[in-house]
mmCIF file of C-alpha atoms in Angstrom:
data_model
loop_
_atom_site.group_PDB
_atom_site.id
_atom_site.type_symbol
_atom_site.label_atom_id
_atom_site.label_comp_id
_atom_site.label_asym_id
_atom_site.label_seq_id
_atom_site.Cartn_x
_atom_site.Cartn_y
_atom_site.Cartn_z
ATOM 1 C CA MET A 1 -24.982 81.066 38.297
ATOM 2 C CA LYS A 2 -26.162 81.250 34.688
ATOM 3 C CA LYS A 3 -22.578 81.665 33.451
ATOM 4 C CA LEU A 4 -21.486 78.628 35.431
ATOM 5 C CA PHE A 5 -24.294 76.578 33.889
ATOM 6 C CA TYR A 6 -23.275 77.537 30.339
ATOM 7 C CA LEU A 7 -19.618 76.925 31.119
ATOM 8 C CA LEU A 8 -20.361 73.420 32.408
ATOM 9 C CA LEU A 9 -22.568 72.787 29.386
ATOM 10 C CA THR A 10 -19.794 73.648 26.884
ATOM 11 C CA ILE A 11 -16.848 71.883 28.536
ATOM 12 C CA PRO A 12 -17.660 68.412 27.107
ATOM 13 C CA PHE A 13 -17.665 69.855 23.583
ATOM 14 C CA LEU A 14 -14.109 71.127 24.053
ATOM 15 C CA PHE A 15 -12.845 67.595 24.616
ATOM 16 C CA PHE A 16 -14.736 66.005 21.734
ATOM 17 C CA SER A 17 -14.633 68.725 19.084
ATOM 18 C CA CYS A 18 -12.292 66.769 16.796
ATOM 19 C CA GLU A 19 -13.236 63.473 15.280
ATOM 20 C CA ASN A 20 -11.746 60.982 12.908
ATOM 21 C CA ASN A 21 -14.252 59.712 10.353
ATOM 22 C CA GLU A 22 -12.047 56.873 9.135
ATOM 23 C CA ILE A 23 -13.263 53.384 9.863
ATOM 24 C CA GLY A 24 -10.637 50.796 10.732
ATOM 25 C CA GLU A 25 -10.593 47.619 8.706
ATOM 26 C CA ASN A 26 -12.060 45.637 11.624
ATOM 27 C CA GLU A 27 -14.830 48.148 12.343
ATOM 28 C CA SER A 28 -17.000 46.632 9.618
ATOM 29 C CA ASN A 29 -17.402 43.561 11.851
ATOM 30 C CA ALA A 30 -19.318 45.564 14.465
ATOM 31 C CA VAL A 31 -22.972 44.649 14.510
ATOM 32 C CA LYS A 32 -25.355 47.499 13.748
ATOM 33 C CA ILE A 33 -28.630 47.372 15.623
ATOM 34 C CA THR A 34 -31.820 48.159 13.792
ATOM 35 C CA SER A 35 -34.265 50.550 15.413
ATOM 36 C CA SER A 36 -36.424 47.649 16.623
ATOM 37 C CA GLU A 37 -33.413 46.112 18.427
ATOM 38 C CA LYS A 38 -32.123 49.303 20.057
ATOM 39 C CA PRO A 39 -32.216 48.982 23.819
ATOM 40 C CA ASP A 40 -34.128 51.398 26.035
ATOM 41 C CA LEU A 41 -31.438 53.853 27.125
ATOM 42 C CA SER A 42 -33.422 55.717 29.761
ATOM 43 C CA ASN A 43 -31.512 54.072 32.625
ATOM 44 C CA SER A 44 -28.496 52.767 30.776
ATOM 45 C CA GLU A 45 -24.762 53.405 30.613
ATOM 46 C CA ILE A 46 -24.508 52.145 27.065
ATOM 47 C CA ALA A 47 -22.200 54.220 24.885
ATOM 48 C CA THR A 48 -23.161 55.429 21.429
ATOM 49 C CA ASN A 49 -21.079 56.475 18.497
ATOM 50 C CA LYS A 50 -21.682 59.686 16.575
ATOM 51 C CA ASP A 51 -24.455 58.035 14.537
ATOM 52 C CA GLY A 52 -26.233 56.616 17.592
ATOM 53 C CA ASP A 53 -25.310 53.029 16.717
ATOM 54 C CA PHE A 54 -24.536 50.415 19.356
ATOM 55 C CA THR A 55 -22.325 47.384 19.168
ATOM 56 C CA LYS A 56 -23.570 43.960 20.097
ATOM 57 C CA ILE A 57 -20.798 42.373 22.145
ATOM 58 C CA GLY A 58 -22.399 39.071 23.077
ATOM 59 C CA GLU A 59 -25.489 37.166 24.062
ATOM 60 C CA ILE A 60 -26.893 34.711 26.552
ATOM 61 C CA LYS A 61 -27.130 31.283 24.945
ATOM 62 C CA ASP A 62 -28.155 28.215 26.959
ATOM 63 C CA ASN A 63 -27.528 30.205 30.179
ATOM 64 C CA ASP A 64 -23.919 30.935 29.126
ATOM 65 C CA PHE A 65 -22.463 34.351 28.297
ATOM 66 C CA VAL A 66 -21.130 34.125 24.724
ATOM 67 C CA ILE A 67 -18.973 36.787 23.042
ATOM 68 C CA THR A 68 -20.254 37.272 19.494
ATOM 69 C CA ILE A 69 -17.980 40.083 18.319
ATOM 70 C CA ASP A 70 -14.647 39.162 16.719
ATOM 71 C CA ALA A 71 -12.065 38.631 19.499
ATOM 72 C CA ASP A 72 -9.393 40.325 17.366
ATOM 73 C CA ILE A 73 -11.364 43.577 17.510
ATOM 74 C CA ILE A 74 -11.602 43.397 21.301
ATOM 75 C CA LYS A 75 -7.908 42.522 21.597
ATOM 76 C CA GLN A 76 -6.880 45.413 19.338
ATOM 77 C CA LYS A 77 -9.009 47.996 21.188
ATOM 78 C CA PHE A 78 -8.103 46.849 24.709
ATOM 79 C CA GLU A 79 -4.364 46.532 23.969
ATOM 80 C CA LYS A 80 -4.359 49.990 22.388
ATOM 81 C CA ARG A 81 -5.903 51.357 25.573
ATOM 82 C CA LEU A 82 -3.315 49.543 27.696
ATOM 83 C CA LYS A 83 -0.475 51.070 25.649
ATOM 84 C CA GLU A 84 -1.969 54.510 26.283
ATOM 85 C CA GLU A 85 -1.807 53.631 29.989
ATOM 86 C CA ASN A 86 1.913 52.740 29.514
ATOM 87 C CA ASN A 87 1.179 49.046 29.895
ATOM 88 C CA GLU A 88 2.487 46.637 27.264
ATOM 89 C CA ALA A 89 0.468 43.606 28.431
ATOM 90 C CA ILE A 90 -0.637 41.078 25.843
ATOM 91 C CA LEU A 91 -4.199 39.888 26.317
ATOM 92 C CA THR A 92 -4.887 36.193 25.794
ATOM 93 C CA ASP A 93 -8.427 35.632 27.042
ATOM 94 C CA PHE A 94 -11.759 37.474 27.033
ATOM 95 C CA LYS A 95 -15.064 36.779 28.722
ATOM 96 C CA ILE A 96 -18.311 38.349 29.831
ATOM 97 C CA GLU A 97 -18.962 38.219 33.567
ATOM 98 C CA SER A 98 -21.711 39.380 35.878
ATOM 99 C CA ASP A 99 -21.533 40.556 39.463
ATOM 100 C CA MET A 100 -23.669 42.342 42.035
ATOM 101 C CA MET A 101 -23.217 45.808 43.485
ATOM 102 C CA GLU A 102 -23.654 46.286 47.226
ATOM 103 C CA ASN A 103 -27.268 47.396 46.585
ATOM 104 C CA ASP A 104 -27.960 44.021 44.874
ATOM 105 C CA GLU A 105 -28.036 45.587 41.400
ATOM 106 C CA LYS A 106 -26.626 43.170 38.820
ATOM 107 C CA TYR A 107 -24.112 44.408 36.242
ATOM 108 C CA TYR A 108 -22.182 42.906 33.334
ATOM 109 C CA MET A 109 -18.701 43.496 31.959
ATOM 110 C CA LEU A 110 -16.444 42.382 29.153
ATOM 111 C CA ILE A 111 -13.043 41.505 30.620
ATOM 112 C CA GLY A 112 -9.691 40.897 28.942
ATOM 113 C CA PHE A 113 -6.901 39.022 30.768
ATOM 114 C CA ASN A 114 -3.182 38.573 30.264
ATOM 115 C CA HIS A 115 -1.770 35.031 30.371
ATOM 116 C CA GLU A 116 -0.872 35.198 34.078
ATOM 117 C CA LYS A 117 -4.251 36.778 34.949
ATOM 118 C CA SER A 118 -2.338 39.506 36.811
ATOM 119 C CA LEU A 119 -3.971 42.175 34.615
ATOM 120 C CA LYS A 120 -7.664 42.565 33.903
ATOM 121 C CA ILE A 121 -9.176 45.284 31.709
ATOM 122 C CA ALA A 122 -12.947 45.667 31.648
ATOM 123 C CA THR A 123 -15.700 47.678 30.029
ATOM 124 C CA PHE A 124 -19.227 47.593 31.394
ATOM 125 C CA LEU A 125 -22.092 46.265 29.275
ATOM 126 C CA THR A 126 -25.861 46.611 29.112
ATOM 127 C CA LEU A 127 -28.090 43.537 28.822
ATOM 128 C CA LYS A 128 -31.246 43.855 26.746
ATOM 129 C CA ASN A 129 -33.303 40.951 25.349
ATOM 130 C CA ASN A 130 -30.518 38.454 26.145
ATOM 131 C CA ASN A 131 -27.977 40.513 24.170
ATOM 132 C CA PHE A 132 -25.013 42.438 25.613
ATOM 133 C CA TYR A 133 -24.367 45.904 24.190
ATOM 134 C CA GLY A 134 -21.544 48.337 24.748
ATOM 135 C CA SER A 135 -18.929 50.457 23.091
ATOM 136 C CA ILE A 136 -15.497 49.246 22.131
ATOM 137 C CA GLY A 137 -14.903 52.119 19.760
ATOM 138 C CA VAL A 138 -16.054 55.690 19.986
ATOM 139 C CA ASN A 139 -16.420 56.027 23.741
ATOM 140 C CA LEU A 140 -14.471 53.084 25.107
ATOM 141 C CA ASN A 141 -14.542 53.402 28.898
ATOM 142 C CA THR A 142 -12.219 50.986 30.682
ATOM 143 C CA LEU A 143 -11.253 49.911 34.170
ATOM 144 C CA THR A 144 -7.843 48.247 34.441
ATOM 145 C CA CYS A 145 -6.823 46.319 37.553
ATOM 146 C CA SER A 146 -3.286 44.962 37.739
ATOM 147 C CA GLY A 147 -0.695 43.633 40.140
ATOM 148 C CA CYS A 148 -2.086 40.368 41.512
ATOM 149 C CA ILE A 149 -3.167 37.007 40.210
ATOM 150 C CA ASP A 150 -5.732 36.461 42.977
ATOM 151 C CA GLY A 151 -8.076 39.359 43.652
ATOM 152 C CA CYS A 152 -7.577 42.780 42.109
ATOM 153 C CA ASP A 153 -10.695 42.233 39.983
ATOM 154 C CA PRO A 154 -12.725 44.994 38.252
ATOM 155 C CA LYS A 155 -15.902 45.841 40.178
ATOM 156 C CA LYS A 156 -18.732 48.341 40.029
ATOM 157 C CA GLY A 157 -20.169 49.994 43.121
ATOM 158 C CA SER A 158 -22.760 52.624 43.912
ATOM 159 C CA LYS A 159 -19.928 55.136 44.487
ATOM 160 C CA GLY A 160 -18.036 54.236 41.309
ATOM 161 C CA ASN A 161 -15.813 51.626 39.748
ATOM 162 C CA PHE A 162 -13.019 50.007 41.743
ATOM 163 C CA CYS A 163 -10.629 47.066 41.928
ATOM 164 C CA ASP A 164 -11.224 44.389 44.545
ATOM 165 C CA ASN A 165 -8.151 45.092 46.673
ATOM 166 C CA SER A 166 -7.553 41.723 48.234
ATOM 167 C CA CYS A 167 -3.816 42.186 47.602
ATOM 168 C CA GLU A 168 -1.509 45.091 48.425
ATOM 169 C CA GLU A 169 -0.012 45.431 44.928
ATOM 170 C CA CYS A 170 -3.344 46.069 43.195
ATOM 171 C CA THR A 171 -3.377 49.157 40.950
ATOM 172 C CA LYS A 172 -6.461 50.752 39.380
ATOM 173 C CA THR A 173 -6.474 52.765 36.148
ATOM 174 C CA GLU A 174 -9.769 54.082 34.835
ATOM 175 C CA THR A 175 -10.360 55.857 31.554
ATOM 176 C CA ILE A 176 -13.716 57.548 31.055
ATOM 177 C CA GLY A 177 -15.190 59.329 28.046
ATOM 178 C CA TYR A 178 -12.300 58.699 25.712
ATOM 179 C CA GLN A 179 -12.623 59.472 21.984
ATOM 180 C CA ASP A 180 -11.045 56.480 20.221
ATOM 181 C CA SER A 181 -9.459 57.412 16.903
ATOM 182 C CA MET A 182 -9.334 53.913 15.443
#
């Protein structure tokens, strides 16, 4: 039992033992959060980079969800992920949305769309003090739903992430715990 515990403890380090310390030219646009602005992570899914920094993605302003990070950074990161999934879609629109899980827990996500809205790629966000935080770099987790214009939307449930399958052609691709080298 003890050996199994140590084995399970070391497996994550095998996947993330290499890192690229280069910062892409657009990375400087990411907002660093000072210690007084860091959200409480005790019950959060927010991703951190190797220095423990978080990226502010957006904010609530006049009851609207506003993306504050440069859209070119989001486009570059999401389209790179799509290419890794063998999908050459070009994203044309981005927005922050909220929805409710079946247990009435509210969640937030940053979603990118192609022109036809037949592909949606999302990453989940944390809301703290009217600001949305997440990772679009070091540990970019994504949920891609494709195949239909109506339905096939990214969703979060108590048993995991899924695509609303209101059409037969809907396809889900999920990438978790990925080390982005950009």
